[in-house]
Amino acid sequence: MLALENITLHLGDRELLDGVSTFINPGERIGLVGPNGAGKSTLLKIIMGIQEKDDGTISLANEETLGYLPQDGVDPDFTLTVLEEVETAFADLFELEMKVKSIQEKLSQVDHESKEYEKLMEQYGVLQTELEASGLYELRSQVEKILMGLGFTEEDFHRNTSEFSGGWLMRIALAKLLLRRPTYLLLDEPTNHLDIESLQWMENFLNSYEGAVVVVSHDKAFLDTITNRTLALRQGKISDYAGNYSFYEKKWAEERELLLNAKKNQEKEIKQTQEFIDRFRYKASKASQVQSRIKQLEKLEEIEIEEEQDNVSFRFPEPGRSGQVVMKLEDLHKSYDENTVFEGIDYEIERGDKIAVVGPNGAGKSTLIRIIAGNESFQKGDRVVGHNVTVNYFAQHQADELDPNRDALETMHDAGSGEKESRLRTILGCFLFQGDDVFKKVKVLSGGEKSRLALAKMLLSPANLLIFDEPTNHLDMSSKNILQQAIQQYEGTCLIVSHDRDFLDPIVNKVLDVQPGYIKTYLGNVSYYLARKKEEEAAAEAAEESVQQQEQETNQLSRKEQRRIEAERRNARNRQTKPIREKIEKVEKEIEELESRKKEIEEAMAQPDFYDDEEKVKKFSLEYDQLKADLTDRYSQWEEYQQRLEVIEEEFSSEQ
């Protein structure tokens, strides 16, 4: 058991940790939560012995081990390949293996009847038993599995670590840590550098992990999936909840409500007591009662409730109305030297779309949205911007473009929104700049603080196409909720690159899946996309199994018999699928005609003099709305027929 007792730490006048005591049992799944600055990362560092404490003890059983992944600051050996660097996680076992090989070599060189041989055999037996018990051979087979789960390809294994960015280096550090399999795994924001696919792999891995896991994360869906206990740090104290983050959130809301009521009653009591003291302070007959009330007030421990941002809201500036088609990418080609990212992709964004951009890291998500934002060139194709479209783009690197000599509040004024200072301070508060923090110069801010400031500044500029690249990485739960609500209420169009499912689900109506070599759109939120991907993967596996089974059956049947059976199957399948295929062809023809007419109207509406004729505008607008409704209906019919066709095809495939 890992036990913390009376852990205390002061930062200047502030008591960051005030007698924190708790315990962690082997095998537990714990989320360590609390507002930014509560001391979560600091507590993990204290457990690891990286950060000094003022008081308290940490105890660990003799055979138990600790493993720690920091938020940043990993330092790999840049002379090694990815595989070599990861294998340093068990360098001591390699050393043991070398000792065994050395003894084997010596045994082949000495007399089998000698005492030296007898002594070497004894050493060999001990070391060989130790090596087999260490699990080295199993660990070697796990290395590639873990690296591929975290998004590395087989080609990446032999690339030098110096070729990888900070996010990928964090994955290498995570792989080393997972391979060590410590008794207690301490993870500080492990999801920041993962894509959705790697995140799901990570969840599965941690759910089957034998040791204890303690996670600091602002990803609610991740916490809900892997944890069954929550430790909450607030105002230096720790509270224990027997459930995941959603369970904690509900319980804390109930507790806070009780605290607020208790504080109101206490304030009322204090007011009445003070009024009594003020009224009778100079009456001799009441002197003892007055003194009693004064002592009562002195002994009273005031209920302190941490301010929360739940009641703070933010709305984007009202965007100008764009054309129906916001942007089109046509036959777009993009490559970096020999590395082809996109080869002839087409994509269309419509007004009001709120799109999650997902896919494995390295597939081109950030490249694609930089192209859409107009910040990245491409070799071939067209980027067609719609009528009256204005773009606002946020990415982590924009923090580096802030003026280092301006403070946070001045930076917000520089956005030129005309907002009052009190409103700017409120918005900064939404992004964790409290009190005098607003007067900090940009040059003294941390990377996370600069990123939040760049995001806050961006939100002041009116635009009808907003593009975000990982906007939640440095936000706490409360700030994420504020940003989420603002984007939900936003009436323009937006694209968001993020792996945070809980953040994205209430916002988006489409998911753009960016895979190596292609892109694909899913209508729905991220949870729907993940469910559909799972179905597609299961169908692909079933198809593969079906092919293998068919090959086996083919080998067992005569060619003539096989041809007869296949012909019967084809005829039966055609009888069932022909009517549906005819319906699909009919609907596709109708869609083509409707799309053609829709394009004609869009071209007409794009003409400068179109809006001069009010009657024409009214007529075309009514027709355009009807066309959209008809298209939605036809696409729905097409999807229904396709699904019916797939069911029949799958039935015949399963019979083969």
XYZ file of C-alpha atoms in Angstrom:
656
model
C 0.000 0.000 0.000
C 1.165 3.541 -0.815
C 0.373 5.737 2.195
C 0.535 9.540 2.414
C 0.322 11.063 5.865
C 0.042 14.757 6.722
C 1.733 15.995 3.512
C 2.185 19.760 3.867
C 3.727 22.271 1.476
C 3.839 26.070 1.573
C 4.491 28.237 -1.485
C 5.314 31.613 0.015
C 2.330 32.623 2.153
C 0.075 30.102 0.472
C -0.527 26.655 1.962
C -0.727 24.571 -1.206
C -1.075 21.235 0.621
C -2.497 21.311 4.147
C -1.948 18.002 5.926
C -2.949 15.767 3.010
C -3.420 12.144 4.075
C -4.645 9.256 1.936
C -3.749 5.744 0.828
C -3.643 3.897 -2.479
C -4.038 0.148 -2.723
C -2.412 -1.984 -5.452
C -4.731 -2.381 -8.433
C -6.868 0.721 -7.775
C -7.852 3.150 -10.560
C -7.780 6.699 -9.202
C -8.439 10.072 -10.797
C -6.645 12.956 -9.031
C -8.735 16.046 -9.806
C -9.169 19.679 -8.796
C -8.903 23.166 -10.299
C -5.684 24.361 -11.966
C -3.138 25.318 -9.321
C -4.661 23.067 -6.636
C -1.409 21.083 -6.369
C -2.194 17.886 -8.302
C 1.059 17.759 -10.291
C 2.988 18.891 -7.221
C 1.561 16.031 -5.155
C 2.662 13.495 -7.782
C 6.168 15.016 -7.732
C 6.259 14.797 -3.924
C 5.286 11.107 -4.085
C 8.139 10.549 -6.575
C 10.637 12.507 -4.423
C 11.149 15.121 -7.153
C 9.562 17.926 -5.073
C 10.485 18.625 -1.454
C 7.701 18.821 1.131
C 7.556 20.821 4.361
C 6.115 18.008 6.447
C 4.579 14.549 6.281
C 5.608 11.015 5.363
C 5.213 8.718 2.366
C 5.501 4.964 2.904
C 5.760 2.156 0.365
C 6.098 -1.602 0.861
C 9.564 -3.037 0.139
C 8.740 -4.850 -3.114
C 6.504 -2.103 -4.507
C 7.675 0.301 -7.220
C 6.636 3.709 -8.568
C 6.472 4.908 -12.170
C 5.835 8.520 -13.232
C 4.975 10.303 -16.490
C 5.328 14.115 -16.210
C 3.368 16.568 -18.356
C 6.540 17.523 -20.218
C 10.293 17.635 -19.889
C 11.163 14.075 -20.977
C 14.801 13.692 -21.984
C 15.522 10.681 -24.224
C 18.922 9.691 -25.606
C 18.906 11.302 -29.050
C 21.622 8.934 -30.308
C 19.253 5.949 -30.033
C 16.445 4.693 -32.248
C 12.897 4.523 -30.889
C 13.228 0.775 -30.257
C 16.610 1.161 -28.538
C 15.339 4.010 -26.355
C 12.251 2.068 -25.262
C 14.353 -1.003 -24.470
C 16.422 1.041 -21.996
C 13.362 0.617 -19.750
C 14.771 -2.778 -18.821
C 18.513 -2.176 -19.262
C 19.178 -4.025 -15.981
C 17.604 -7.148 -17.463
C 19.779 -6.864 -20.572
C 22.788 -6.668 -18.276
C 21.583 -9.844 -16.550
C 21.186 -11.517 -19.946
C 24.752 -10.537 -20.880
C 26.042 -12.094 -17.638
C 24.239 -15.362 -18.466
C 25.750 -15.374 -21.994
C 29.193 -14.621 -20.570
C 28.951 -17.603 -18.201
C 27.726 -19.819 -21.066
C 30.826 -18.856 -23.044
C 33.130 -19.605 -20.109
C 31.453 -22.985 -19.514
C 32.340 -24.018 -23.055
C 36.009 -23.236 -22.400
C 36.737 -24.909 -19.018
C 37.153 -28.538 -18.004
C 33.773 -30.089 -17.128
C 35.397 -31.983 -14.265
C 36.984 -28.886 -12.675
C 35.834 -26.997 -9.602
C 35.690 -23.823 -11.700
C 33.096 -25.499 -13.955
C 31.074 -26.531 -10.905
C 31.186 -22.952 -9.551
C 30.219 -21.475 -12.939
C 27.295 -23.908 -13.243
C 26.043 -22.825 -9.848
C 26.212 -19.129 -10.880
C 24.587 -19.945 -14.220
C 21.666 -21.722 -12.546
C 20.980 -18.807 -10.209
C 21.219 -16.137 -12.928
C 19.251 -18.153 -15.514
C 16.412 -18.678 -13.012
C 16.460 -14.946 -12.244
C 16.391 -14.105 -15.964
C 13.446 -16.414 -16.669
C 11.531 -14.991 -13.695
C 12.203 -11.396 -14.864
C 9.887 -11.791 -17.864
C 12.476 -10.326 -20.274
C 11.442 -12.578 -23.159
C 7.766 -11.593 -22.729
C 8.734 -7.921 -22.419
C 10.483 -8.016 -25.783
C 7.291 -9.222 -27.434
C 5.377 -6.433 -25.647
C 7.620 -3.602 -26.934
C 6.278 -3.566 -30.484
C 2.695 -4.113 -29.330
C 2.839 -1.085 -26.999
C 4.620 1.152 -29.531
C 2.073 0.325 -32.234
C -0.766 0.868 -29.770
C 0.611 4.365 -29.148
C 0.613 5.136 -32.877
C 4.143 4.238 -34.012
C 4.613 2.305 -37.254
C 7.192 -0.442 -37.822
C 9.208 2.054 -39.882
C 9.262 4.421 -36.889
C 10.927 1.786 -34.666
C 14.253 2.277 -36.433
C 14.120 6.070 -36.753
C 16.264 8.166 -34.444
C 14.462 9.757 -31.471
C 15.855 13.152 -32.549
C 13.485 13.046 -35.554
C 10.355 13.184 -33.357
C 8.452 16.167 -31.913
C 7.757 16.709 -28.207
C 4.381 14.950 -28.361
C 5.908 11.810 -29.848
C 8.785 11.896 -27.343
C 6.149 11.856 -24.579
C 4.704 8.717 -26.176
C 8.159 7.100 -26.131
C 8.460 7.951 -22.421
C 4.971 6.525 -21.845
C 5.893 3.289 -23.660
C 8.989 2.871 -21.433
C 6.897 3.453 -18.341
C 4.183 0.968 -19.336
C 6.821 -1.673 -20.068
C 8.334 -1.313 -16.597
C 4.915 -2.184 -15.115
C 5.396 -0.435 -11.750
C 3.121 -1.236 -8.797
C 1.876 2.373 -8.851
C 1.612 4.172 -12.182
C 1.399 7.973 -11.787
C 0.308 9.750 -14.985
C 0.156 13.554 -15.336
C -2.076 14.531 -18.281
C -1.185 11.425 -20.337
C -3.821 12.106 -23.023
C -2.481 15.516 -24.132
C -0.356 14.048 -26.913
C -2.575 11.133 -27.973
C -4.994 10.886 -30.887
C -8.402 9.238 -30.423
C -7.224 5.824 -31.637
C -4.204 5.775 -29.298
C -6.412 7.073 -26.499
C -8.779 4.130 -26.878
C -5.832 1.716 -26.894
C -4.512 3.406 -23.731
C -7.894 3.005 -22.002
C -7.965 -0.709 -22.815
C -4.380 -1.147 -21.631
C -4.942 0.655 -18.313
C -8.200 -1.196 -17.651
C -6.302 -4.487 -17.822
C -3.195 -3.189 -16.001
C -2.370 -5.215 -12.900
C -0.908 -2.360 -10.847
C -2.534 0.787 -9.452
C -3.083 3.804 -11.702
C -3.262 7.413 -10.486
C -4.185 9.866 -13.251
C -4.262 13.654 -13.399
C -6.393 14.551 -16.412
C -8.915 17.095 -17.668
C -10.408 14.522 -20.060
C -13.695 13.570 -18.419
C -14.473 10.687 -20.803
C -11.016 9.196 -20.190
C -11.402 9.479 -16.399
C -14.897 7.990 -16.502
C -13.641 5.036 -18.536
C -10.609 4.031 -16.457
C -11.187 5.191 -12.847
C -13.366 3.872 -10.024
C -12.163 6.219 -7.282
C -11.573 9.971 -7.253
C -9.308 12.060 -5.018
C -10.181 15.771 -5.179
C -7.718 18.479 -4.133
C -9.295 21.778 -3.074
C -7.864 24.553 -0.930
C -5.034 22.319 0.277
C -7.339 19.511 1.454
C -8.049 16.143 -0.142
C -11.457 14.456 -0.379
C -12.131 10.843 -1.310
C -15.028 9.720 -3.571
C -15.884 6.082 -4.320
C -16.549 6.480 -8.024
C -15.369 7.938 -11.331
C -15.332 11.624 -12.345
C -19.052 11.817 -13.171
C -19.844 10.310 -9.771
C -17.532 12.840 -8.078
C -19.027 15.747 -10.063
C -22.531 14.882 -8.889
C -21.471 14.372 -5.246
C -19.431 17.578 -5.192
C -22.390 19.577 -6.548
C -24.536 18.206 -3.701
C -21.831 18.975 -1.118
C -21.314 22.483 -2.496
C -25.029 23.205 -2.260
C -25.004 22.132 1.398
C -21.906 24.274 2.022
C -23.525 27.311 0.411
C -26.597 26.918 2.616
C -24.429 26.424 5.697
C -22.415 29.540 4.815
C -25.595 31.601 4.424
C -26.771 30.466 7.847
C -23.363 31.188 9.326
C -23.252 34.673 7.801
C -26.711 35.327 9.212
C -25.551 34.130 12.644
C -22.405 36.285 12.480
C -24.458 39.322 11.482
C -26.923 38.826 14.361
C -24.115 38.270 16.856
C -22.245 41.363 15.671
C -25.439 43.439 15.881
C -25.915 42.267 19.478
C -22.305 43.235 20.344
C -22.629 46.650 18.685
C -25.960 47.327 20.398
C -25.002 46.381 23.969
C -21.220 46.972 23.948
C -21.490 49.916 26.344
C -24.244 48.597 28.658
C -22.776 47.370 31.910
C -25.703 44.986 32.518
C -24.910 43.203 29.267
C -21.087 43.229 29.559
C -20.687 39.494 30.276
C -23.038 38.548 27.445
C -21.209 40.880 25.055
C -17.826 39.336 26.029
C -19.291 35.860 25.564
C -20.486 36.762 22.058
C -17.101 38.307 21.177
C -15.325 35.096 22.230
C -17.892 33.113 20.280
C -17.058 35.058 17.107
C -13.312 34.675 17.690
C -13.614 30.911 18.010
C -15.910 30.568 15.007
C -14.310 28.905 11.995
C -15.707 30.598 8.937
C -16.860 28.308 6.158
C -14.716 28.962 3.103
C -16.049 28.054 -0.312
C -13.820 28.205 -3.339
C -15.189 30.428 -6.090
C -16.234 28.504 -9.178
C -16.801 29.668 -12.736
C -20.018 27.751 -13.350
C -22.010 30.962 -13.558
C -19.549 32.629 -15.959
C -20.533 32.629 -19.607
C -18.890 33.801 -22.793
C -20.332 34.458 -26.231
C -18.403 34.921 -29.440
C -18.819 38.253 -31.240
C -21.737 38.060 -33.679
C -20.287 36.795 -36.997
C -21.305 38.133 -40.393
C -23.404 35.683 -42.424
C -21.370 33.672 -44.929
C -22.529 31.965 -48.104
C -24.071 28.492 -47.865
C -20.839 26.873 -49.075
C -18.126 28.121 -46.735
C -15.171 26.423 -48.407
C -14.336 23.796 -50.999
C -11.152 21.810 -51.466
C -10.961 20.340 -54.961
C -8.428 17.709 -56.130
C -6.027 18.921 -53.441
C -2.478 17.526 -53.385
C -0.037 18.154 -50.529
C 3.369 16.664 -49.822
C 6.531 17.425 -47.886
C 9.474 16.349 -50.066
C 8.938 12.611 -50.596
C 6.160 12.356 -47.996
C 2.720 12.548 -49.651
C 0.050 13.751 -47.218
C -2.957 14.235 -49.526
C -3.366 13.096 -53.106
C -6.427 14.502 -54.833
C -8.825 14.968 -51.914
C -12.152 16.819 -52.207
C -13.997 18.342 -49.283
C -16.831 20.822 -48.771
C -17.762 22.799 -45.656
C -21.284 24.221 -45.374
C -22.521 27.137 -43.269
C -23.362 26.006 -39.738
C -21.226 22.853 -39.857
C -19.432 22.064 -36.612
C -16.846 19.473 -37.502
C -14.538 17.392 -35.326
C -11.310 16.578 -37.163
C -9.921 13.265 -35.910
C -7.494 10.548 -36.968
C -4.053 9.207 -36.083
C -1.243 11.649 -35.391
C 0.845 12.182 -38.504
C -2.042 11.527 -40.920
C -2.356 15.253 -41.729
C -5.067 16.723 -39.462
C -3.110 19.878 -38.606
C -1.865 20.215 -42.187
C -5.439 20.042 -43.486
C -6.808 22.702 -41.171
C -3.811 24.973 -41.862
C -4.663 24.672 -45.571
C -8.319 25.461 -44.818
C -7.211 28.433 -42.686
C -5.027 29.696 -45.523
C -1.815 29.246 -43.542
C -0.339 26.389 -45.575
C 0.518 26.092 -49.256
C -0.192 23.030 -51.405
C 1.157 21.705 -54.698
C -2.003 21.156 -56.718
C -5.773 21.662 -56.582
C -8.051 24.471 -55.467
C -9.069 26.032 -52.170
C -12.294 27.912 -52.939
C -13.436 30.338 -50.227
C -17.182 31.008 -50.054
C -18.972 34.339 -50.107
C -18.219 36.708 -47.182
C -16.175 34.092 -45.268
C -13.874 35.360 -42.507
C -11.484 32.935 -40.799
C -10.089 32.856 -37.266
C -7.529 30.155 -36.439
C -6.096 28.927 -33.134
C -3.133 26.581 -32.758
C -0.624 26.057 -29.963
C 2.180 27.862 -31.833
C 0.188 31.110 -31.838
C 1.261 31.600 -28.248
C 4.743 32.375 -29.646
C 3.332 35.280 -31.680
C 2.159 37.251 -28.629
C 4.077 40.438 -27.777
C 6.356 39.389 -24.867
C 6.410 42.932 -23.430
C 2.615 43.280 -23.100
C 0.739 41.957 -20.094
C -2.283 39.665 -20.349
C -4.849 42.478 -20.066
C -3.025 44.673 -22.607
C -2.896 41.688 -24.978
C -6.681 41.409 -24.769
C -7.076 45.140 -25.416
C -4.867 44.691 -28.499
C -7.556 42.471 -30.063
C -9.497 45.689 -30.705
C -12.887 44.301 -29.753
C -13.921 47.437 -27.824
C -14.933 45.367 -24.780
C -14.845 47.084 -21.388
C -11.913 46.238 -19.112
C -14.204 44.534 -16.593
C -15.481 42.244 -19.355
C -11.934 41.491 -20.551
C -10.949 40.566 -16.981
C -13.968 38.252 -16.758
C -12.961 36.533 -20.005
C -9.378 36.182 -18.758
C -10.820 34.649 -15.579
C -12.571 32.064 -17.751
C -9.120 31.056 -18.941
C -7.593 30.881 -15.434
C -6.067 34.371 -15.161
C -7.213 35.410 -11.691
C -6.592 38.679 -9.796
C -3.179 40.192 -10.498
C -2.391 37.441 -13.025
C -3.885 39.766 -15.666
C -0.911 42.109 -15.183
C 1.730 39.421 -15.790
C 3.935 40.095 -18.801
C 3.682 37.552 -21.609
C 7.435 36.845 -21.356
C 7.071 35.440 -17.799
C 4.056 33.236 -18.572
C 4.406 29.463 -18.830
C 3.716 27.685 -22.122
C 0.240 26.685 -20.944
C -0.588 30.232 -19.801
C 0.533 31.692 -23.163
C -1.624 29.153 -24.986
C -4.692 30.076 -22.906
C -4.057 33.789 -23.468
C -3.746 33.284 -27.247
C -7.038 31.377 -27.212
C -8.793 34.080 -25.155
C -7.539 36.796 -27.520
C -8.657 34.861 -30.582
C -12.197 34.564 -29.218
C -12.595 38.370 -29.222
C -12.232 38.647 -32.999
C -15.458 38.282 -35.020
C -15.296 35.568 -37.707
C -17.799 33.160 -39.243
C -15.326 30.268 -39.654
C -13.473 29.290 -36.479
C -10.672 26.712 -36.617
C -9.203 25.214 -33.437
C -6.195 22.909 -33.142
C -6.268 21.180 -29.723
C -7.912 24.109 -27.844
C -8.462 22.201 -24.564
C -4.903 21.003 -23.844
C -4.199 23.608 -21.150
C -7.735 24.182 -19.840
C -9.248 22.828 -16.634
C -12.744 21.318 -16.491
C -14.471 24.627 -15.751
C -12.710 26.514 -18.567
C -13.494 23.705 -20.986
C -17.185 23.919 -20.061
C -17.208 27.682 -20.722
C -15.543 27.253 -24.132
C -17.838 24.331 -24.963
C -20.990 26.350 -24.215
C -19.683 29.303 -26.244
C -19.055 27.126 -29.310
C -22.468 25.454 -28.905
C -24.141 28.890 -28.971
C -21.947 30.134 -31.835
C -23.960 30.586 -35.048
C -21.073 30.328 -37.477
C -19.056 27.378 -38.766
C -16.188 25.677 -36.964
C -13.599 22.907 -37.251
C -11.970 21.455 -34.146
C -8.976 19.147 -33.994
C -9.248 17.423 -30.617
C -9.211 14.010 -28.958
C -11.482 15.123 -26.098
C -14.742 13.207 -26.730
C -16.628 14.749 -23.793
C -15.783 18.243 -25.088
C -16.649 17.487 -28.720
C -19.834 15.397 -28.432
C -22.304 18.178 -27.524
C -20.788 20.528 -30.133
C -20.214 18.725 -33.427
C -22.624 17.432 -36.053
C -19.979 15.913 -38.319
C -16.707 14.053 -37.894
C -13.946 14.286 -40.485
C -11.733 11.213 -40.179
C -8.264 11.988 -41.584
C -6.411 8.772 -42.340
C -3.125 8.256 -44.198
C -4.035 8.732 -47.842
C -7.743 9.545 -47.529
C -10.462 11.416 -45.621
C -14.001 10.321 -44.764
C -16.982 12.175 -43.255
C -19.367 10.732 -40.660
C -22.678 12.476 -39.908
C -23.014 12.633 -36.112
C -20.850 13.267 -33.079
C -17.626 11.573 -32.005
C -19.349 8.815 -30.021
C -21.346 7.907 -33.141
C -18.138 7.955 -35.222
C -16.357 5.624 -32.783
C -19.309 3.220 -32.780
C -19.401 3.211 -36.611
C -15.638 2.638 -36.817
C -15.998 -0.301 -34.463
C -18.741 -1.745 -36.669
C -16.639 -1.217 -39.797
C -13.609 -2.910 -38.212
C -15.761 -5.840 -37.079
C -17.235 -6.134 -40.591
C -13.733 -6.056 -42.115
C -12.579 -8.794 -39.737
C -15.688 -10.847 -40.521
C -15.054 -10.404 -44.263
C -11.460 -11.540 -43.824
C -12.586 -14.604 -41.881
C -15.203 -15.290 -44.539
C -12.565 -15.163 -47.274
C -10.357 -17.559 -45.344
C -13.264 -19.924 -44.722
C -14.251 -19.767 -48.376
C -10.697 -20.650 -49.393
C -10.797 -23.655 -47.099
C -14.153 -24.798 -48.537
C -12.886 -24.249 -52.066
C -9.984 -26.558 -51.392
C -12.407 -29.237 -50.177
C -14.903 -29.099 -53.085
C -14.385 -30.006 -56.708
C -14.055 -27.095 -59.106
C -17.217 -28.100 -60.955
C -19.236 -28.350 -57.719
C -17.796 -25.063 -56.500
C -18.792 -23.279 -59.718
C -22.337 -24.648 -59.472
C -22.710 -23.495 -55.833
C -21.262 -20.059 -56.602
C -23.634 -19.624 -59.552
C -26.623 -20.474 -57.360
C -25.472 -18.022 -54.732
C -24.982 -15.275 -57.308
C -28.440 -15.848 -58.771
C -30.084 -15.833 -55.331
C -28.161 -12.700 -54.329
C -29.036 -10.917 -57.588
C -32.742 -11.733 -57.166
C -32.709 -10.062 -53.735
C -30.413 -7.153 -54.523
C -31.659 -6.160 -58.002
C -34.793 -4.247 -56.818
C -32.740 -2.384 -54.222
C -29.986 -1.529 -56.719
C -32.621 -0.149 -59.100
C -33.969 2.051 -56.274
C -30.439 3.234 -55.490
C -29.835 4.136 -59.160
C -33.131 6.049 -59.258
C -32.307 7.992 -56.056
C -28.744 8.702 -57.254
C -30.143 10.133 -60.501
C -32.534 12.353 -58.504
C -29.678 13.471 -56.245
C -27.568 14.337 -59.301
C -30.390 16.460 -60.745
C -31.068 18.185 -57.406
C -27.353 18.873 -56.817
C -27.046 20.265 -60.332
C -29.974 22.656 -59.788
C -28.618 23.587 -56.333
C -25.267 24.463 -57.879
C -27.008 26.613 -60.540
C -28.818 28.578 -57.823
C -25.615 28.969 -55.766
C -23.825 30.358 -58.814
C -26.697 32.762 -59.404
C -26.722 33.829 -55.758
C -22.987 34.486 -55.942
C -23.501 37.155 -58.654
C -23.050 40.764 -57.352
C -26.388 41.959 -58.802
C -28.418 38.978 -57.566
C -29.798 40.743 -54.489
C -31.031 43.744 -56.525
C -34.184 41.840 -57.543
C -36.166 41.132 -54.346
C -38.747 38.937 -56.128
C -35.973 36.849 -57.640
C -34.223 36.541 -54.268
C -37.443 35.355 -52.621
C -38.200 32.848 -55.390
C -34.666 31.418 -55.488
C -34.404 31.283 -51.677
C -37.630 29.269 -51.418
C -36.489 26.916 -54.157
C -33.025 26.597 -52.588
C -34.481 25.666 -49.176
C -36.779 23.109 -50.857
C -33.817 21.649 -52.769
C -31.870 21.225 -49.521
C -34.830 19.511 -47.860
C -35.295 17.232 -50.912
C -31.583 16.394 -50.928
C -31.643 15.517 -47.229
C -34.597 13.222 -47.916
C -32.901 11.559 -50.939
C -29.606 11.064 -49.104
C -31.539 9.506 -46.238
C -33.282 7.146 -48.698
C -29.945 6.334 -50.354
C -28.337 5.507 -47.008
C -31.315 3.305 -46.029
C -31.148 1.359 -49.348
C -27.372 1.011 -49.017
C -27.725 -0.379 -45.494
C -30.337 -2.896 -46.694
C -28.006 -3.868 -49.523
C -25.099 -4.295 -47.081
C -27.213 -6.540 -44.825
C -28.082 -8.832 -47.757
C -24.463 -8.865 -48.987
C -23.238 -9.705 -45.469
C -25.792 -12.524 -45.189
C -24.548 -14.089 -48.405
C -20.937 -13.528 -47.395
C -21.503 -15.307 -44.069
C -23.009 -18.311 -45.919
C -19.911 -18.774 -48.043
